[in-house]
């Protein structure tokens, strides 16, 4: 694994973790890529309880994304992905959302549990985790109702 990301369901980044010193794809660029691919959930095979996964290639990187009820988790990797990776990411999103659903109603609220999400997602990076870490705690998204 080279990086893991967590976005709020509306696309705003919450967490970005890299195995190396830099992220292979900046969160904002990945957010745009997922938007260009467009509504990947609607074209994906749904998992249990509305969860859906998709996989794509971007340049020389593989991307697996899982959309939950509140969040979108993304793993970026070199080489081939296994079905186990997709299943683990799906399970991680389901577990996180089931445990923290009360804190995920808005993007602002979700930023308050970003540390917990980062800790869970860092497991995908193994021992190399934490060299480049970004947690997004900016103000509300530009398009948020005021």
Tab-separated table of C-alpha atoms in Angstrom:
chain	number	residue	atom	x	y	z
A	1	UNK	CA	0.000	0.000	0.000
A	2	UNK	CA	1.227	3.458	-0.746
A	3	UNK	CA	-1.574	5.565	0.748
A	4	UNK	CA	-5.040	5.560	2.288
A	5	UNK	CA	-7.581	8.362	2.294
A	6	UNK	CA	-10.916	9.065	3.901
A	7	UNK	CA	-13.415	11.499	2.417
A	8	UNK	CA	-16.750	12.636	3.729
A	9	UNK	CA	-19.689	11.395	1.640
A	10	UNK	CA	-19.901	14.743	-0.150
A	11	UNK	CA	-16.267	14.472	-1.250
A	12	UNK	CA	-14.390	16.654	1.236
A	13	UNK	CA	-11.160	15.050	2.474
A	14	UNK	CA	-10.884	14.016	6.128
A	15	UNK	CA	-7.668	11.955	6.320
A	16	UNK	CA	-4.733	11.232	4.018
A	17	UNK	CA	-1.937	8.869	5.106
A	18	UNK	CA	1.085	7.800	3.081
A	19	UNK	CA	3.669	5.086	3.548
A	20	UNK	CA	6.428	7.385	2.282
A	21	UNK	CA	7.279	11.032	2.743
A	22	UNK	CA	4.706	12.245	0.229
A	23	UNK	CA	1.272	11.223	-0.914
A	24	UNK	CA	1.255	9.568	-4.352
A	25	UNK	CA	-1.888	11.535	-5.216
A	26	UNK	CA	-2.893	14.659	-3.312
A	27	UNK	CA	-6.274	14.295	-1.622
A	28	UNK	CA	-7.774	17.148	-3.627
A	29	UNK	CA	-6.567	15.556	-6.890
A	30	UNK	CA	-7.977	12.179	-5.850
A	31	UNK	CA	-11.251	13.851	-4.895
A	32	UNK	CA	-11.372	15.291	-8.410
A	33	UNK	CA	-10.521	11.930	-9.947
A	34	UNK	CA	-13.352	10.243	-8.073
A	35	UNK	CA	-15.679	13.013	-9.258
A	36	UNK	CA	-14.556	12.564	-12.866
A	37	UNK	CA	-15.106	8.845	-12.603
A	38	UNK	CA	-18.413	10.029	-11.254
A	39	UNK	CA	-20.831	8.442	-8.877
A	40	UNK	CA	-18.825	5.254	-8.748
A	41	UNK	CA	-21.246	3.814	-6.263
A	42	UNK	CA	-24.157	3.943	-8.638
A	43	UNK	CA	-22.208	1.964	-11.238
A	44	UNK	CA	-20.648	-0.464	-8.773
A	45	UNK	CA	-21.985	-3.655	-7.348
A	46	UNK	CA	-23.526	-2.861	-3.994
A	47	UNK	CA	-22.246	-4.588	-0.917
A	48	UNK	CA	-24.236	-5.143	2.218
A	49	UNK	CA	-26.481	-2.373	3.577
A	50	UNK	CA	-25.775	0.139	0.850
A	51	UNK	CA	-21.990	-0.131	0.918
A	52	UNK	CA	-20.364	-0.294	-2.499
A	53	UNK	CA	-16.842	-0.811	-3.794
A	54	UNK	CA	-15.046	-0.042	-7.013
A	55	UNK	CA	-11.547	-0.425	-8.368
A	56	UNK	CA	-9.768	1.625	-11.025
A	57	UNK	CA	-6.305	2.383	-12.382
A	58	UNK	CA	-4.767	5.841	-12.449
A	59	UNK	CA	-1.433	6.140	-14.210
A	60	UNK	CA	0.651	3.330	-12.675
A	61	UNK	CA	-1.385	3.112	-9.469
A	62	UNK	CA	-4.348	0.992	-8.474
A	63	UNK	CA	-7.214	2.498	-6.519
A	64	UNK	CA	-9.878	0.721	-4.491
A	65	UNK	CA	-12.696	2.840	-3.098
A	66	UNK	CA	-15.482	1.935	-0.699
A	67	UNK	CA	-18.448	4.233	-0.237
A	68	UNK	CA	-20.272	3.849	3.025
A	69	UNK	CA	-23.289	5.709	4.301
A	70	UNK	CA	-21.161	8.616	5.572
A	71	UNK	CA	-17.628	8.191	4.225
A	72	UNK	CA	-15.570	7.119	1.236
A	73	UNK	CA	-12.352	5.233	1.996
A	74	UNK	CA	-9.707	4.890	-0.701
A	75	UNK	CA	-6.583	2.740	-0.868
A	76	UNK	CA	-3.861	3.528	-3.420
A	77	UNK	CA	-1.394	0.759	-4.212
A	78	UNK	CA	1.279	-0.419	-6.636
A	79	UNK	CA	0.813	-3.714	-8.411
A	80	UNK	CA	-2.165	-6.013	-8.161
A	81	UNK	CA	-4.857	-5.805	-5.507
A	82	UNK	CA	-6.397	-8.826	-3.945
A	83	UNK	CA	-10.027	-9.463	-3.149
A	84	UNK	CA	-8.890	-9.583	0.491
A	85	UNK	CA	-7.795	-5.928	0.287
A	86	UNK	CA	-11.208	-4.882	-1.003
A	87	UNK	CA	-12.940	-6.968	1.687
A	88	UNK	CA	-10.724	-5.511	4.447
A	89	UNK	CA	-11.402	-1.949	3.323
A	90	UNK	CA	-15.147	-2.634	3.201
A	91	UNK	CA	-15.053	-4.173	6.684
A	92	UNK	CA	-13.037	-1.223	8.032
A	93	UNK	CA	-15.527	1.323	6.684
A	94	UNK	CA	-18.506	-0.652	7.994
A	95	UNK	CA	-16.970	-1.044	11.453
A	96	UNK	CA	-15.934	2.614	11.675
A	97	UNK	CA	-19.338	3.886	10.565
A	98	UNK	CA	-21.249	1.526	12.851
A	99	UNK	CA	-19.169	2.630	15.827
A	100	UNK	CA	-19.083	6.385	15.056
A	101	UNK	CA	-22.336	7.037	13.138
A	102	UNK	CA	-23.458	9.629	15.685
A	103	UNK	CA	-20.323	11.646	14.894
A	104	UNK	CA	-20.659	11.464	11.105
A	105	UNK	CA	-23.815	13.479	10.438
A	106	UNK	CA	-21.917	16.475	9.035
A	107	UNK	CA	-18.451	17.068	7.611
A	108	UNK	CA	-17.627	19.335	10.543
A	109	UNK	CA	-18.584	16.632	13.038
A	110	UNK	CA	-16.657	14.021	11.062
A	111	UNK	CA	-13.452	16.071	11.327
A	112	UNK	CA	-13.614	15.536	15.091
A	113	UNK	CA	-13.227	11.768	14.673
A	114	UNK	CA	-10.568	12.005	11.958
A	115	UNK	CA	-7.876	10.868	14.416
A	116	UNK	CA	-9.770	7.642	15.099
A	117	UNK	CA	-10.249	7.074	11.387
A	118	UNK	CA	-6.556	7.716	10.737
A	119	UNK	CA	-5.584	5.160	13.375
A	120	UNK	CA	-7.777	2.503	11.764
A	121	UNK	CA	-6.701	3.309	8.216
A	122	UNK	CA	-3.013	3.294	9.145
A	123	UNK	CA	-3.311	-0.482	9.557
A	124	UNK	CA	-3.417	-0.719	5.760
A	125	UNK	CA	0.067	0.799	5.583
A	126	UNK	CA	1.625	-1.616	8.058
A	127	UNK	CA	4.915	-0.719	9.709
A	128	UNK	CA	5.577	2.039	7.168
A	129	UNK	CA	2.579	4.089	8.307
A	130	UNK	CA	2.717	7.656	9.429
A	131	UNK	CA	5.582	9.163	7.438
A	132	UNK	CA	3.278	11.570	5.598
A	133	UNK	CA	0.058	12.342	7.371
A	134	UNK	CA	-2.589	14.926	6.646
A	135	UNK	CA	-5.727	15.398	8.653
A	136	UNK	CA	-8.088	17.976	7.276
A	137	UNK	CA	-9.663	20.228	9.893
A	138	UNK	CA	-10.284	23.329	7.872
A	139	UNK	CA	-13.443	25.352	8.003
A	140	UNK	CA	-16.637	24.119	6.411
A	141	UNK	CA	-16.505	23.129	2.746
A	142	UNK	CA	-16.855	26.051	0.347
A	143	UNK	CA	-20.237	24.851	-0.878
A	144	UNK	CA	-21.680	24.189	2.597
A	145	UNK	CA	-24.838	26.051	3.506
A	146	UNK	CA	-24.151	28.943	5.813
